[in-house]
């Protein structure tokens, strides 16, 4: 998602206690078992800041919800970036880390 001009990743998860936990393993499963759920989530994120007079949010990747493998790659990449930041390997740009 592009939120106020900045990249803002969103990850859809499911609780282990959910009855569909064993069935929902990727975006395609959500579409099959719960049609229109991804579209509903996307529309909520598109509009949720408009009551504060902010513009609609936008989406990359041709507005396609990316799958589990892609999400795991993003999580891994951002976790490595966070570890580098906390370890002082990269400039914190004024962020308060402790």
PDB file of C-alpha atoms in Angstrom:
ATOM      1  CA  UNK A   1       0.000   0.000   0.000  1.00  0.00           C
ATOM      2  CA  UNK A   2       1.115   3.554  -0.629  1.00  0.00           C
ATOM      3  CA  UNK A   3       0.012   5.595   2.392  1.00  0.00           C
ATOM      4  CA  UNK A   4       0.630   9.345   2.246  1.00  0.00           C
ATOM      5  CA  UNK A   5       3.223   8.739  -0.453  1.00  0.00           C
ATOM      6  CA  UNK A   6       5.165   6.145   1.548  1.00  0.00           C
ATOM      7  CA  UNK A   7       5.362   2.381   1.189  1.00  0.00           C
ATOM      8  CA  UNK A   8       3.358   0.708   3.958  1.00  0.00           C
ATOM      9  CA  UNK A   9       3.328  -3.103   3.794  1.00  0.00           C
ATOM     10  CA  UNK A  10       0.256  -4.977   5.034  1.00  0.00           C
ATOM     11  CA  UNK A  11       0.203  -8.684   5.886  1.00  0.00           C
ATOM     12  CA  UNK A  12      -3.008 -10.678   6.242  1.00  0.00           C
ATOM     13  CA  UNK A  13      -2.845 -13.341   8.937  1.00  0.00           C
ATOM     14  CA  UNK A  14      -5.237 -15.843  10.433  1.00  0.00           C
ATOM     15  CA  UNK A  15      -5.510 -16.965  14.038  1.00  0.00           C
ATOM     16  CA  UNK A  16      -4.550 -20.541  14.844  1.00  0.00           C
ATOM     17  CA  UNK A  17      -7.907 -20.837  16.613  1.00  0.00           C
ATOM     18  CA  UNK A  18      -9.857 -19.922  13.456  1.00  0.00           C
ATOM     19  CA  UNK A  19     -11.857 -22.882  12.081  1.00  0.00           C
ATOM     20  CA  UNK A  20     -10.396 -22.198   8.608  1.00  0.00           C
ATOM     21  CA  UNK A  21      -6.781 -22.073   9.811  1.00  0.00           C
ATOM     22  CA  UNK A  22      -5.837 -25.399   8.196  1.00  0.00           C
ATOM     23  CA  UNK A  23      -7.525 -24.425   4.919  1.00  0.00           C
ATOM     24  CA  UNK A  24      -6.258 -20.869   4.395  1.00  0.00           C
ATOM     25  CA  UNK A  25      -2.611 -21.095   3.383  1.00  0.00           C
ATOM     26  CA  UNK A  26      -2.348 -18.370   0.723  1.00  0.00           C
ATOM     27  CA  UNK A  27      -4.281 -15.600  -1.016  1.00  0.00           C
ATOM     28  CA  UNK A  28      -5.892 -18.017  -3.473  1.00  0.00           C
ATOM     29  CA  UNK A  29      -7.311 -20.032  -0.560  1.00  0.00           C
ATOM     30  CA  UNK A  30      -8.853 -16.907   0.933  1.00  0.00           C
ATOM     31  CA  UNK A  31     -10.486 -16.052  -2.395  1.00  0.00           C
ATOM     32  CA  UNK A  32     -11.802 -19.617  -2.727  1.00  0.00           C
ATOM     33  CA  UNK A  33     -13.123 -20.037   0.822  1.00  0.00           C
ATOM     34  CA  UNK A  34     -14.064 -16.415   1.576  1.00  0.00           C
ATOM     35  CA  UNK A  35     -14.821 -14.707  -1.746  1.00  0.00           C
ATOM     36  CA  UNK A  36     -14.353 -10.929  -1.842  1.00  0.00           C
ATOM     37  CA  UNK A  37     -12.581 -10.800   1.542  1.00  0.00           C
ATOM     38  CA  UNK A  38      -9.290  -9.564   0.082  1.00  0.00           C
ATOM     39  CA  UNK A  39     -11.155  -6.936  -1.960  1.00  0.00           C
ATOM     40  CA  UNK A  40     -12.968  -5.814   1.194  1.00  0.00           C
ATOM     41  CA  UNK A  41      -9.722  -5.536   3.151  1.00  0.00           C
ATOM     42  CA  UNK A  42      -8.132  -3.586   0.317  1.00  0.00           C
ATOM     43  CA  UNK A  43     -11.062  -1.156   0.129  1.00  0.00           C
ATOM     44  CA  UNK A  44     -10.962  -0.603   3.876  1.00  0.00           C
ATOM     45  CA  UNK A  45      -7.264   0.296   3.670  1.00  0.00           C
ATOM     46  CA  UNK A  46      -7.924   2.492   0.624  1.00  0.00           C
ATOM     47  CA  UNK A  47     -10.539   4.599   2.428  1.00  0.00           C
ATOM     48  CA  UNK A  48      -9.743   4.419   6.157  1.00  0.00           C
ATOM     49  CA  UNK A  49      -7.991   7.784   6.429  1.00  0.00           C
ATOM     50  CA  UNK A  50     -10.470   9.807   4.402  1.00  0.00           C
ATOM     51  CA  UNK A  51     -12.578  10.834   7.457  1.00  0.00           C
ATOM     52  CA  UNK A  52      -9.476  12.788   8.519  1.00  0.00           C
ATOM     53  CA  UNK A  53      -9.519  14.608   5.152  1.00  0.00           C
ATOM     54  CA  UNK A  54      -6.569  12.568   3.879  1.00  0.00           C
ATOM     55  CA  UNK A  55      -6.499  11.283   0.297  1.00  0.00           C
ATOM     56  CA  UNK A  56      -7.304   7.727  -0.717  1.00  0.00           C
ATOM     57  CA  UNK A  57      -4.440   5.282  -0.295  1.00  0.00           C
ATOM     58  CA  UNK A  58      -3.072   3.567  -3.374  1.00  0.00           C
ATOM     59  CA  UNK A  59      -1.690   0.100  -4.050  1.00  0.00           C
ATOM     60  CA  UNK A  60       1.265  -1.150  -6.046  1.00  0.00           C
ATOM     61  CA  UNK A  61       1.633  -4.387  -8.006  1.00  0.00           C
ATOM     62  CA  UNK A  62      -1.404  -3.523 -10.143  1.00  0.00           C
ATOM     63  CA  UNK A  63      -3.480  -3.739  -6.947  1.00  0.00           C
ATOM     64  CA  UNK A  64      -2.855  -7.497  -6.764  1.00  0.00           C
ATOM     65  CA  UNK A  65      -2.641  -9.094  -3.319  1.00  0.00           C
ATOM     66  CA  UNK A  66       0.708 -10.833  -3.228  1.00  0.00           C
ATOM     67  CA  UNK A  67       1.014 -14.373  -1.918  1.00  0.00           C
ATOM     68  CA  UNK A  68       2.627 -16.017   1.077  1.00  0.00           C
ATOM     69  CA  UNK A  69       6.080 -16.471  -0.482  1.00  0.00           C
ATOM     70  CA  UNK A  70       6.258 -12.795  -1.420  1.00  0.00           C
ATOM     71  CA  UNK A  71       5.074 -11.744   2.052  1.00  0.00           C
ATOM     72  CA  UNK A  72       7.664 -13.956   3.745  1.00  0.00           C
ATOM     73  CA  UNK A  73      10.362 -12.306   1.606  1.00  0.00           C
ATOM     74  CA  UNK A  74       9.199  -8.831   2.639  1.00  0.00           C
ATOM     75  CA  UNK A  75       9.090  -9.849   6.301  1.00  0.00           C
ATOM     76  CA  UNK A  76      12.610 -11.279   6.072  1.00  0.00           C
ATOM     77  CA  UNK A  77      13.944  -8.172   4.311  1.00  0.00           C
ATOM     78  CA  UNK A  78      12.369  -5.715   6.744  1.00  0.00           C
ATOM     79  CA  UNK A  79      13.488  -7.787   9.740  1.00  0.00           C
ATOM     80  CA  UNK A  80      17.084  -7.688   8.478  1.00  0.00           C
ATOM     81  CA  UNK A  81      16.811  -3.919   7.984  1.00  0.00           C
ATOM     82  CA  UNK A  82      15.481  -3.523  11.536  1.00  0.00           C
ATOM     83  CA  UNK A  83      18.298  -5.663  12.971  1.00  0.00           C
ATOM     84  CA  UNK A  84      20.876  -3.529  11.113  1.00  0.00           C
ATOM     85  CA  UNK A  85      19.222  -0.369  12.433  1.00  0.00           C
ATOM     86  CA  UNK A  86      19.172  -1.579  16.045  1.00  0.00           C
ATOM     87  CA  UNK A  87      22.769  -2.816  15.768  1.00  0.00           C
ATOM     88  CA  UNK A  88      23.876   0.623  14.578  1.00  0.00           C
ATOM     89  CA  UNK A  89      24.991  -0.644  11.168  1.00  0.00           C
ATOM     90  CA  UNK A  90      22.885   1.996   9.395  1.00  0.00           C
ATOM     91  CA  UNK A  91      22.085   5.635  10.166  1.00  0.00           C
ATOM     92  CA  UNK A  92      18.969   5.952  12.333  1.00  0.00           C
ATOM     93  CA  UNK A  93      18.127   9.329  10.729  1.00  0.00           C
ATOM     94  CA  UNK A  94      17.045  10.736  14.088  1.00  0.00           C
ATOM     95  CA  UNK A  95      14.890   7.751  15.075  1.00  0.00           C
ATOM     96  CA  UNK A  96      14.795   7.044  18.785  1.00  0.00           C
ATOM     97  CA  UNK A  97      15.713   3.370  19.170  1.00  0.00           C
ATOM     98  CA  UNK A  98      15.978   2.847  22.927  1.00  0.00           C
TER      99      UNK A  98
END
